[in-house]
XYZ file of C-alpha atoms in Angstrom:
656
model
C 23.241 28.940 9.817
C 22.527 26.014 7.401
C 23.013 22.579 8.394
C 25.186 21.544 5.689
C 27.817 24.337 6.940
C 27.951 23.113 10.483
C 30.984 21.036 11.423
C 30.985 17.107 11.014
C 30.539 16.403 14.766
C 27.604 18.712 14.843
C 25.764 16.964 12.013
C 26.644 13.732 13.574
C 24.909 14.689 16.936
C 21.822 15.936 15.012
C 21.494 12.748 13.211
C 21.702 10.706 16.500
C 18.890 13.168 18.106
C 16.744 12.454 14.840
C 17.219 8.757 15.041
C 16.234 8.943 18.727
C 13.195 10.807 17.926
C 12.142 8.377 15.176
C 13.041 5.298 17.288
C 11.504 6.398 20.610
C 7.844 5.570 21.310
C 7.495 3.035 18.596
C 6.254 5.740 16.269
C 6.636 9.496 15.788
C 5.366 10.473 12.559
C 6.533 13.974 11.237
C 9.521 13.724 13.923
C 10.991 16.961 12.304
C 9.775 19.706 14.442
C 9.149 23.163 13.428
C 8.340 25.881 15.890
C 6.900 29.527 15.198
C 6.992 32.689 17.024
C 4.210 35.177 17.313
C 3.007 36.410 14.044
C 5.282 34.285 11.906
C 3.834 33.904 8.586
C 2.880 30.220 7.549
C 1.732 29.332 3.982
C -0.700 26.461 3.503
C -0.285 24.125 0.547
C -2.656 22.238 -1.701
C -2.519 18.728 -2.891
C -4.417 17.184 -5.849
C -8.314 17.333 -5.787
C -9.764 13.790 -5.031
C -13.092 11.997 -5.003
C -14.021 8.472 -3.841
C -16.608 8.288 -6.789
C -13.957 8.633 -9.515
C -10.606 7.856 -8.208
C -9.267 10.313 -10.682
C -6.970 13.134 -9.006
C -6.882 16.447 -10.581
C -4.784 19.680 -10.168
C -6.158 22.137 -7.552
C -5.365 24.914 -9.996
C -7.528 23.296 -12.791
C -10.489 24.976 -11.194
C -10.712 28.886 -11.160
C -9.257 29.358 -7.480
C -7.241 32.066 -6.298
C -3.518 31.948 -7.157
C -0.388 32.997 -5.122
C 1.202 36.288 -5.689
C 4.645 34.971 -6.529
C 2.918 32.222 -8.843
C 2.366 28.573 -8.566
C 5.382 26.526 -7.343
C 5.380 22.816 -7.279
C 6.985 21.284 -4.017
C 9.592 18.578 -4.525
C 7.802 15.154 -5.134
C 9.467 11.698 -4.539
C 8.785 8.831 -6.587
C 5.773 7.409 -4.505
C 4.085 10.769 -4.649
C 4.254 10.860 -8.497
C 2.987 7.433 -8.772
C 0.030 8.183 -6.429
C -0.925 11.215 -8.395
C -0.160 13.795 -5.559
C 0.691 17.332 -6.980
C 1.572 19.770 -4.065
C 1.646 23.292 -4.803
C 1.916 26.330 -2.843
C -1.173 28.439 -2.189
C -2.251 31.938 -1.423
C -3.582 30.844 2.106
C -1.214 32.794 4.634
C -1.625 32.430 8.520
C 0.335 34.575 11.032
C 0.741 32.688 14.379
C -1.521 33.450 16.985
C -3.297 36.049 14.936
C -7.085 35.381 14.501
C -8.188 37.306 11.481
C -10.721 37.248 8.497
C -8.950 37.724 5.239
C -9.967 38.538 1.633
C -8.163 36.564 -1.125
C -9.549 37.505 -4.406
C -12.652 37.775 -6.818
C -12.462 35.916 -10.239
C -13.268 36.987 -13.549
C -16.753 36.141 -14.679
C -16.884 32.440 -14.964
C -17.084 31.210 -18.714
C -18.990 28.028 -19.916
C -15.815 25.784 -19.446
C -15.293 26.779 -15.779
C -18.787 26.450 -14.817
C -19.206 23.031 -16.597
C -15.898 21.879 -14.597
C -17.012 23.322 -11.296
C -20.341 21.643 -11.528
C -18.690 18.243 -12.620
C -16.197 18.349 -9.811
C -19.027 19.525 -7.226
C -21.320 16.672 -8.456
C -18.641 14.131 -8.325
C -18.016 14.977 -4.580
C -14.242 16.110 -5.200
C -12.346 17.131 -2.118
C -9.718 19.812 -1.722
C -6.876 18.568 0.247
C -5.037 21.429 1.993
C -1.756 20.857 4.284
C -0.336 23.169 6.952
C 2.944 22.379 8.462
C 2.721 18.873 6.897
C -0.490 18.280 8.552
C -3.535 17.495 6.188
C -6.832 19.691 6.983
C -9.399 17.869 8.886
C -13.142 18.331 8.596
C -15.842 17.130 11.017
C -19.422 16.535 10.228
C -22.550 15.281 12.210
C -24.556 12.399 10.592
C -27.355 10.885 12.531
C -25.887 12.195 15.786
C -22.662 10.583 15.078
C -19.454 12.590 14.623
C -17.664 11.772 11.501
C -13.994 12.752 10.546
C -13.057 13.522 6.968
C -9.697 14.687 5.476
C -10.310 17.766 3.111
C -13.344 19.874 2.146
C -15.661 19.514 -0.823
C -15.402 21.949 -3.827
C -19.122 22.657 -3.559
C -22.426 21.755 -2.467
C -25.459 20.194 -4.382
C -28.753 20.259 -2.545
C -30.985 17.043 -2.704
C -33.188 18.694 -5.393
C -30.151 19.117 -7.601
C -31.523 22.340 -9.158
C -28.445 24.302 -8.840
C -24.679 23.765 -7.443
C -22.987 26.122 -5.043
C -19.095 26.594 -4.674
C -17.454 26.572 -1.088
C -15.641 30.019 -1.108
C -15.271 30.762 2.550
C -13.117 28.546 4.996
C -12.991 28.751 8.942
C -9.741 27.400 9.747
C -8.875 26.319 13.428
C -5.277 25.809 13.948
C -4.325 23.925 17.076
C -0.984 25.207 18.696
C 1.157 23.831 21.717
C 3.561 26.083 23.357
C 6.958 24.369 23.134
C 9.997 25.306 25.442
C 13.219 23.795 23.826
C 16.592 23.065 24.959
C 19.881 24.775 23.567
C 19.849 22.573 20.476
C 17.002 22.734 18.416
C 16.122 21.060 15.102
C 13.845 22.847 13.112
C 12.459 21.578 9.641
C 9.439 19.900 8.348
C 8.493 16.318 7.697
C 8.462 17.017 3.973
C 11.777 19.040 3.724
C 13.708 16.969 6.260
C 16.555 18.931 8.367
C 16.639 22.629 7.828
C 18.329 24.765 10.528
C 20.107 24.181 13.826
C 19.361 26.935 16.530
C 21.824 27.073 19.349
C 22.069 29.059 22.540
C 22.496 28.952 26.196
C 18.879 30.050 27.005
C 15.930 27.935 26.433
C 14.211 28.590 23.244
C 10.374 28.988 23.130
C 7.692 29.030 20.514
C 4.612 27.332 19.062
C 4.149 23.961 17.574
C 1.081 23.357 15.069
C -0.584 20.184 16.344
C -3.816 20.384 14.598
C -5.498 21.782 11.405
C -9.360 21.910 11.157
C -11.571 23.582 8.725
C -15.348 24.428 8.415
C -16.119 25.185 4.884
C -19.044 27.316 3.991
C -20.663 29.160 0.728
C -21.467 32.776 0.906
C -22.631 35.190 -1.892
C -20.653 38.525 -1.855
C -21.351 41.730 -3.670
C -18.611 41.386 -6.201
C -18.605 45.335 -6.757
C -17.679 45.752 -3.250
C -15.132 42.896 -2.825
C -13.211 43.997 -6.057
C -12.332 47.127 -4.199
C -10.312 45.208 -1.806
C -6.930 43.701 -2.205
C -5.367 40.373 -1.232
C -4.986 39.805 2.491
C -7.012 42.885 3.416
C -8.918 42.426 6.609
C -12.544 41.941 6.953
C -14.832 41.767 9.551
C -16.048 38.383 10.918
C -18.404 36.424 8.602
C -21.425 34.232 9.629
C -21.884 31.196 7.376
C -25.681 31.396 6.039
C -28.092 28.634 6.404
C -30.339 29.696 3.540
C -29.741 28.565 0.024
C -30.430 31.768 -1.566
C -27.529 33.177 0.394
C -25.034 30.667 -1.095
C -22.711 31.476 -3.789
C -24.161 29.661 -6.962
C -22.280 28.364 -9.942
C -23.359 29.982 -13.281
C -21.797 31.740 -16.006
C -20.947 35.333 -15.874
C -20.860 34.968 -12.104
C -17.842 36.496 -10.229
C -16.691 34.264 -6.995
C -15.283 35.957 -4.172
C -12.937 33.694 -1.842
C -12.388 34.647 1.683
C -11.180 32.784 4.922
C -10.779 33.127 8.505
C -8.414 31.563 10.897
C -8.575 30.981 14.689
C -5.581 29.832 16.773
C -6.443 27.658 19.938
C -3.818 26.465 22.381
C -3.833 22.582 22.963
C -2.365 20.315 25.234
C -1.607 17.898 22.335
C 2.178 17.432 21.971
C 4.120 17.317 18.605
C 4.582 13.475 18.877
C 0.927 12.822 19.244
C -0.176 15.434 16.710
C -1.116 12.571 14.099
C -3.168 10.411 16.399
C -6.444 12.013 15.457
C -5.506 10.968 11.727
C -4.096 7.474 12.538
C -6.722 6.472 15.301
C -7.410 2.938 15.174
C -10.889 2.150 14.689
C -12.427 -1.338 15.082
C -9.526 -2.897 16.979
C -11.554 -5.695 18.105
C -12.124 -6.564 14.415
C -8.366 -6.729 13.909
C -7.981 -8.993 16.929
C -10.866 -11.154 15.666
C -9.094 -11.388 12.315
C -5.976 -12.742 14.059
C -8.075 -15.056 16.572
C -9.646 -16.579 13.384
C -6.326 -17.051 11.525
C -4.880 -18.663 14.693
C -7.775 -21.102 14.510
C -6.915 -21.972 10.928
C -3.298 -22.270 11.764
C -3.612 -24.920 14.695
C -6.197 -26.838 12.565
C -3.735 -27.390 9.721
C -0.780 -27.765 11.852
C -2.570 -30.704 13.604
C -2.998 -32.108 10.031
C 0.612 -31.846 9.166
C 1.733 -33.163 12.473
C -0.220 -36.171 12.124
C 1.200 -36.615 8.323
C 4.827 -36.363 9.795
C 4.029 -38.313 12.886
C 2.705 -41.167 10.536
C 5.614 -40.852 8.352
C 8.376 -41.064 10.771
C 6.611 -44.049 12.570
C 6.469 -45.931 9.304
C 10.157 -45.111 8.843
C 11.074 -46.459 12.210
C 9.001 -49.699 11.874
C 11.102 -50.813 8.931
C 13.908 -51.217 11.537
C 11.876 -53.068 14.081
C 11.238 -56.572 14.551
C 7.675 -57.228 13.867
C 5.695 -60.296 12.818
C 4.922 -60.870 9.275
C 1.178 -59.831 9.532
C 1.987 -56.528 10.833
C 4.646 -55.791 8.230
C 2.542 -56.542 5.448
C -0.344 -54.306 7.013
C 2.172 -51.349 7.119
C 3.540 -51.956 3.624
C -0.111 -51.976 2.448
C -0.571 -48.497 4.128
C 2.640 -47.266 2.420
C 1.750 -48.392 -1.141
C 0.110 -45.112 -2.262
C 2.977 -42.679 -2.161
C 5.777 -45.407 -2.337
C 4.730 -46.302 -5.774
C 5.515 -42.901 -7.193
C 9.281 -43.019 -5.947
C 10.626 -42.980 -9.485
C 8.464 -40.209 -10.766
C 8.024 -37.790 -7.771
C 11.187 -35.773 -8.861
C 10.219 -35.946 -12.681
C 10.700 -32.472 -14.330
C 7.329 -30.559 -14.321
C 5.641 -29.096 -17.459
C 6.763 -25.634 -18.314
C 9.636 -25.899 -15.746
C 11.205 -22.637 -16.792
C 8.134 -20.620 -16.065
C 7.794 -22.267 -12.590
C 11.425 -21.391 -11.772
C 10.744 -17.847 -12.885
C 7.377 -17.516 -11.026
C 9.092 -18.828 -7.910
C 11.727 -16.424 -8.016
C 9.588 -13.434 -8.523
C 7.486 -14.606 -5.839
C 10.535 -14.684 -3.497
C 11.338 -11.156 -4.423
C 7.691 -9.847 -3.906
C 7.359 -11.415 -0.598
C 10.718 -10.397 0.603
C 9.926 -6.833 -0.476
C 6.375 -6.824 1.387
C 7.968 -8.447 4.498
C 10.728 -5.724 4.908
C 8.371 -3.047 3.993
C 5.935 -4.018 6.649
C 8.483 -4.440 9.224
C 9.973 -1.066 8.622
C 6.487 0.492 8.539
C 5.612 -1.245 11.834
C 8.504 0.361 13.479
C 7.559 3.841 12.327
C 10.136 4.439 9.473
C 7.145 4.906 6.917
C 4.866 7.043 8.325
C 2.034 9.088 6.633
C 3.791 12.207 7.434
C 6.349 11.552 4.703
C 4.025 11.441 1.872
C 4.884 8.783 -0.869
C 7.724 7.110 1.368
C 5.812 3.919 1.932
C 5.425 3.433 -1.944
C 9.049 4.661 -2.558
C 10.453 2.268 -0.017
C 8.407 -0.637 -1.710
C 10.021 0.136 -5.258
C 13.425 0.448 -3.860
C 13.342 -2.998 -1.765
C 11.924 -4.458 -4.775
C 14.701 -3.632 -6.987
C 17.280 -4.582 -4.107
C 15.346 -8.017 -3.857
C 16.064 -8.773 -7.687
C 19.329 -10.483 -6.629
C 17.411 -13.007 -4.456
C 14.914 -13.658 -7.368
C 17.828 -14.525 -9.804
C 19.473 -16.655 -7.112
C 16.282 -18.473 -6.421
C 15.341 -18.971 -9.911
C 18.569 -20.265 -11.131
C 19.176 -22.639 -8.386
C 15.743 -24.193 -8.977
C 16.538 -24.533 -12.405
C 19.680 -26.346 -11.695
C 17.914 -28.626 -9.507
C 15.301 -29.559 -12.035
C 17.725 -29.822 -14.861
C 20.837 -30.723 -13.294
C 22.743 -28.236 -15.237
C 23.631 -24.382 -15.033
C 22.955 -24.107 -18.826
C 20.556 -21.172 -20.058
C 20.967 -19.640 -16.566
C 21.080 -16.087 -18.126
C 17.795 -16.644 -19.993
C 16.186 -17.591 -16.511
C 17.672 -14.633 -15.005
C 16.341 -12.340 -17.686
C 12.759 -13.872 -17.501
C 13.102 -13.477 -13.470
C 13.900 -9.721 -13.960
C 11.096 -9.111 -16.528
C 8.169 -11.487 -15.618
C 6.138 -9.534 -12.928
C 7.449 -6.020 -13.867
C 6.629 -6.660 -17.366
C 3.000 -7.388 -16.337
C 2.914 -4.452 -14.061
C 4.215 -2.222 -17.037
C 1.563 -3.338 -19.549
C -1.098 -2.719 -16.874
C 0.168 0.799 -15.948
C 0.665 1.710 -19.503
C -2.911 1.200 -20.513
C -4.126 2.957 -17.623
C -1.816 5.743 -17.983
C -3.160 6.390 -21.588
C -6.733 6.332 -19.822
C -5.435 8.936 -17.232
C -3.991 11.109 -19.847
C -7.196 11.308 -21.729
C -8.727 12.216 -18.688
C -6.259 14.824 -17.835
C -5.697 13.547 -14.338
C -2.782 14.254 -12.204
C -2.731 10.357 -11.821
C -1.030 10.077 -15.054
C 2.661 9.306 -15.002
C 4.591 12.071 -16.609
C 6.878 10.913 -19.541
C 9.875 11.716 -17.544
C 9.012 9.412 -14.898
C 8.680 6.607 -17.398
C 12.267 6.859 -18.266
C 13.120 6.971 -14.596
C 11.414 3.837 -14.106
C 12.829 2.148 -16.976
C 16.381 3.445 -15.613
C 15.732 1.732 -12.284
C 14.300 -1.466 -13.969
C 17.290 -1.981 -16.282
C 20.145 -0.377 -14.722
C 19.348 -1.843 -11.035
C 16.929 -4.529 -10.967
C 18.070 -6.464 -14.265
C 21.866 -6.447 -13.296
C 21.057 -7.518 -9.697
C 18.857 -10.275 -11.017
C 21.782 -11.436 -13.242
C 24.197 -11.234 -10.530
C 21.967 -13.396 -8.326
C 21.589 -15.817 -11.139
C 25.454 -16.040 -11.227
C 25.423 -16.822 -7.826
C 22.994 -19.421 -8.184
C 25.027 -21.187 -10.557
C 27.985 -21.135 -7.832
C 25.620 -22.598 -5.116
C 25.604 -26.291 -4.026
C 23.265 -28.207 -6.321
C 20.141 -29.876 -4.511
C 20.434 -33.452 -4.962
C 17.584 -35.753 -5.282
C 17.196 -38.499 -2.812
C 15.978 -41.041 -5.268
C 16.440 -41.732 -9.005
C 13.809 -40.790 -11.546
C 12.584 -43.926 -14.030
C 12.976 -43.245 -17.674
C 9.310 -44.015 -18.578
C 6.821 -42.140 -16.499
C 4.256 -44.093 -14.323
C 0.700 -43.961 -15.562
C -1.556 -41.987 -13.137
C -4.610 -43.840 -11.817
C -7.913 -42.329 -12.882
C -9.864 -40.241 -10.392
C -13.389 -39.895 -9.777
C -12.912 -36.135 -8.895
C -10.879 -33.556 -10.453
C -7.911 -32.686 -8.400
C -7.792 -29.213 -9.664
C -10.898 -28.188 -8.272
C -9.565 -29.348 -4.757
C -6.346 -27.150 -5.393
C -8.521 -24.158 -6.214
C -10.677 -24.547 -3.320
C -7.761 -25.075 -0.925
C -7.188 -21.019 -1.415
C -10.084 -20.415 0.826
C -8.256 -21.231 4.009
C -5.351 -18.628 3.316
C -8.028 -16.279 2.067
C -9.869 -16.839 5.587
C -6.803 -15.569 7.330
C -6.515 -12.357 5.549
C -9.877 -11.044 4.088
C -10.629 -9.044 7.374
C -7.459 -7.073 7.195
C -7.886 -6.993 3.333
C -11.171 -5.006 3.693
C -9.280 -2.192 5.769
C -6.483 -2.131 3.207
C -8.950 -1.704 0.413
C -10.915 1.060 2.542
C -7.694 2.798 3.011
C -6.797 2.892 -0.814
C -10.160 3.678 -2.211
C -11.916 5.512 0.390
C -8.924 7.981 1.419
C -8.497 6.608 4.837
C -5.029 6.295 6.552
C -3.865 2.730 7.253
C -1.201 2.443 9.824
C -2.071 -0.763 11.818
C 1.028 -2.275 10.325
C 1.589 -4.432 13.461
C -1.574 -6.219 12.958
C -0.642 -6.475 9.136
C 2.700 -8.071 10.120
C 1.111 -10.627 12.277
C -1.309 -11.535 9.584
C 1.440 -11.930 7.113
C 3.214 -14.262 9.311
C 0.002 -16.402 9.672
C -0.646 -16.176 6.129
C 2.642 -17.664 5.334
C 2.225 -20.394 7.791
C -1.362 -21.288 6.431
C -0.159 -21.391 2.718
C 2.911 -23.597 3.887
C 0.391 -26.135 5.533
C -2.182 -25.996 3.010
C 0.246 -26.763 0.338
C 1.944 -29.650 2.225
C -1.410 -31.270 3.034
C -2.652 -30.945 -0.714
C 0.693 -32.252 -1.853
C 0.648 -35.396 0.514
C -2.992 -36.266 -0.562
C -1.903 -36.202 -4.219
C 1.173 -38.368 -3.555
C -1.140 -40.886 -1.767
C -3.365 -41.323 -4.757
C -0.266 -41.846 -6.848
C -0.320 -38.555 -8.547
C 3.384 -37.484 -9.104
C 2.493 -34.301 -10.813
C 2.605 -32.144 -7.702
C 4.850 -29.150 -8.578
C 2.197 -26.751 -10.195
C -0.266 -28.217 -7.870
C 1.741 -27.306 -4.819
C 2.128 -23.725 -6.227
C -1.453 -23.008 -6.888
C -2.848 -24.786 -3.795
C -1.807 -21.667 -1.829
C -1.379 -19.208 -4.698
C -5.217 -19.925 -5.644
C -5.888 -17.405 -2.498
C -5.283 -14.691 -5.290
C -8.482 -15.829 -7.234
C -10.483 -15.252 -3.953
C -8.777 -12.032 -3.458
C -9.852 -10.703 -7.088
C -13.339 -12.080 -6.314
C -13.501 -10.279 -3.094
C -12.412 -7.017 -4.778
C -15.375 -7.335 -7.336
C -17.506 -7.824 -4.166
C -16.267 -4.685 -2.512
C -16.714 -2.778 -5.673
C -20.275 -3.763 -5.848
C -21.236 -3.456 -2.185
C -18.771 -0.888 -0.593
C -17.824 1.195 -3.586
C -21.556 1.957 -4.709
C -20.566 5.638 -5.181
C -18.031 4.744 -7.615
C -19.113 5.362 -11.257
C -18.034 5.756 -14.795
C -16.398 3.215 -17.153
C -12.873 4.801 -16.369
C -13.235 4.486 -12.746
C -14.233 0.981 -12.566
C -11.292 0.188 -15.326
C -8.701 1.569 -12.808
C -10.176 -0.258 -10.065
C -10.351 -3.743 -11.769
C -6.647 -3.239 -13.403
C -5.324 -2.303 -9.858
C -6.965 -5.119 -8.204
C -5.620 -7.638 -10.987
C -2.125 -6.519 -10.498
C -2.416 -6.853 -6.657
C -3.952 -10.346 -7.435
C -0.965 -11.560 -9.429
C 1.440 -9.994 -6.891
C -0.431 -12.190 -4.118
C -0.541 -15.318 -6.395
C 3.262 -15.316 -6.944
C 4.226 -14.571 -3.193
C 1.790 -17.078 -1.808
C 2.191 -19.808 -4.351
C 5.975 -19.574 -3.925
C 5.395 -20.092 0.053
C 3.522 -23.183 -0.847
C 5.846 -24.484 -3.292
C 9.075 -24.155 -1.454
C 7.412 -25.728 1.603
C 6.118 -28.725 -0.526
C 9.505 -29.165 -2.142
C 11.326 -29.302 1.313
C 8.489 -31.875 2.289
C 8.770 -34.089 -0.530
C 12.682 -34.016 -0.405
C 12.548 -34.875 3.379
C 9.871 -37.550 3.006
C 11.669 -39.622 0.285
C 15.031 -39.075 1.875
C 14.010 -40.122 5.284
C 12.199 -43.186 4.273
C 14.075 -46.278 3.024
C 12.746 -47.514 -0.048
C 13.598 -51.079 -1.358
């Protein structure tokens, strides 16, 4: 009986069970369990072909592989999967639970020139076939210099060091790890991709098998095509031994007919369902993560000491105004205060490009709120890799919802600077379109490049309209609502009056902007180690799921950005420089410059296999978009903290 036809009380009970599964144990990826009986048919699925050398995904069936008997059917894809270029299709690979067998799939027609060229290109670009069984990616193990290395997927083909010929992988040895399951009277059956499916009820305990591992050992075998064409799909064969001599491999050349076969072995395992993703999410170099946090804590405490001294001195100075001191001491204190005290009539003067500053601060709050909530949810286990595209989909939804916060902050800051709510609609519109517009321009240019390459990473035109709908029908209205609320909020009053004529800023022996840009090295020092792991997960096809560490690093980054900006702002006020607004923003926002430079260094030294102008353009464009988002979010933290500091400083000190 289907789930939707069950009474309401049963559905509520099932939802409680599912929530308990997700909540318990901090993380249970792929919590929707699917059990199988002996000889139950299980079909694998195939994802897009990927390569760390080009970063251009392509459809599995763009190569002359065997097709399913019922035709190619695409799996339901969410927004995140489409944006990441995932294209999950059904495949002809059929397994029967606990049945070890060797199966013949098909023999291709003679390869033509185009197919040979495509196979050779995909082989030499080290493209991987990504296969999925019961929502588990296929895993491959290899030994290099005595070290066991784990990979997801298997290569399209093999090119020997001499490079004289290319050979296709046409035989796969699958090992499926299963765990015997004994359930209770109510059992939830489904998959991580499809969600809830069936409820099985009964008084007796149910039993079956759970798939807890999916491994493959690929090889190339040259078959006699005349013999193989007499077989039919899913005919049983005798066991096959993978050859070690190149002359027994299946070469890729014109008029060659390629036969595809596979064998499967089911192995009982002690791995339980909640732990089946542990092999994929194994946290490597945990000491490095802890070192990153320790390094960040040192920076935090160092800057905190400086900030504490600043506040301690200002508070002491304020108190001395009310104490009876001799004239000599009074004169000495006033002499010390003369630096920032002289800019009292200019410290809250409207900055240049004030409208742009308000918009960037609003967008920064929106991005920071989206990132913070996303990382918290991911750390709690609600955005696991088992639900493909869920992380990116969640980020987009949270960004859209946070539009109300962006509008509110932008308009309220505009009211504070201008003293009026006039032109608030323009501010709200700019806040709704500034960062999304930058992202849209970059992604549109990249999309034309991907379309020209026939990559599945290209966004279909229908998705463009969906993104426009989400942008203008959800994000923009929410931003306008937030802006309207900002006009109704209590206005922030300046503690001092602004003079009509601006004070002349004394000449300096050094460029203050160099100091501002150099200040970004401290926030960058708190995140660069974790940033390395993030880049590796994005561009080297690795799973990243240490969101607990990332959450701690984010908190430390926010603290460091706030401290750096306060220190730089105080230094500029002490040298009578009242133009602190933009410098407070870029003191912490300049970390984006180092993030982008580090991305280039990572490209040169860690992505040496990445080749081609298209791949380099994709990498640099995505890195630039990431740097802009980091600049807005970190700059906003620094500016808001500096604004609070300046407001507190001049409101708590009595100025004659």
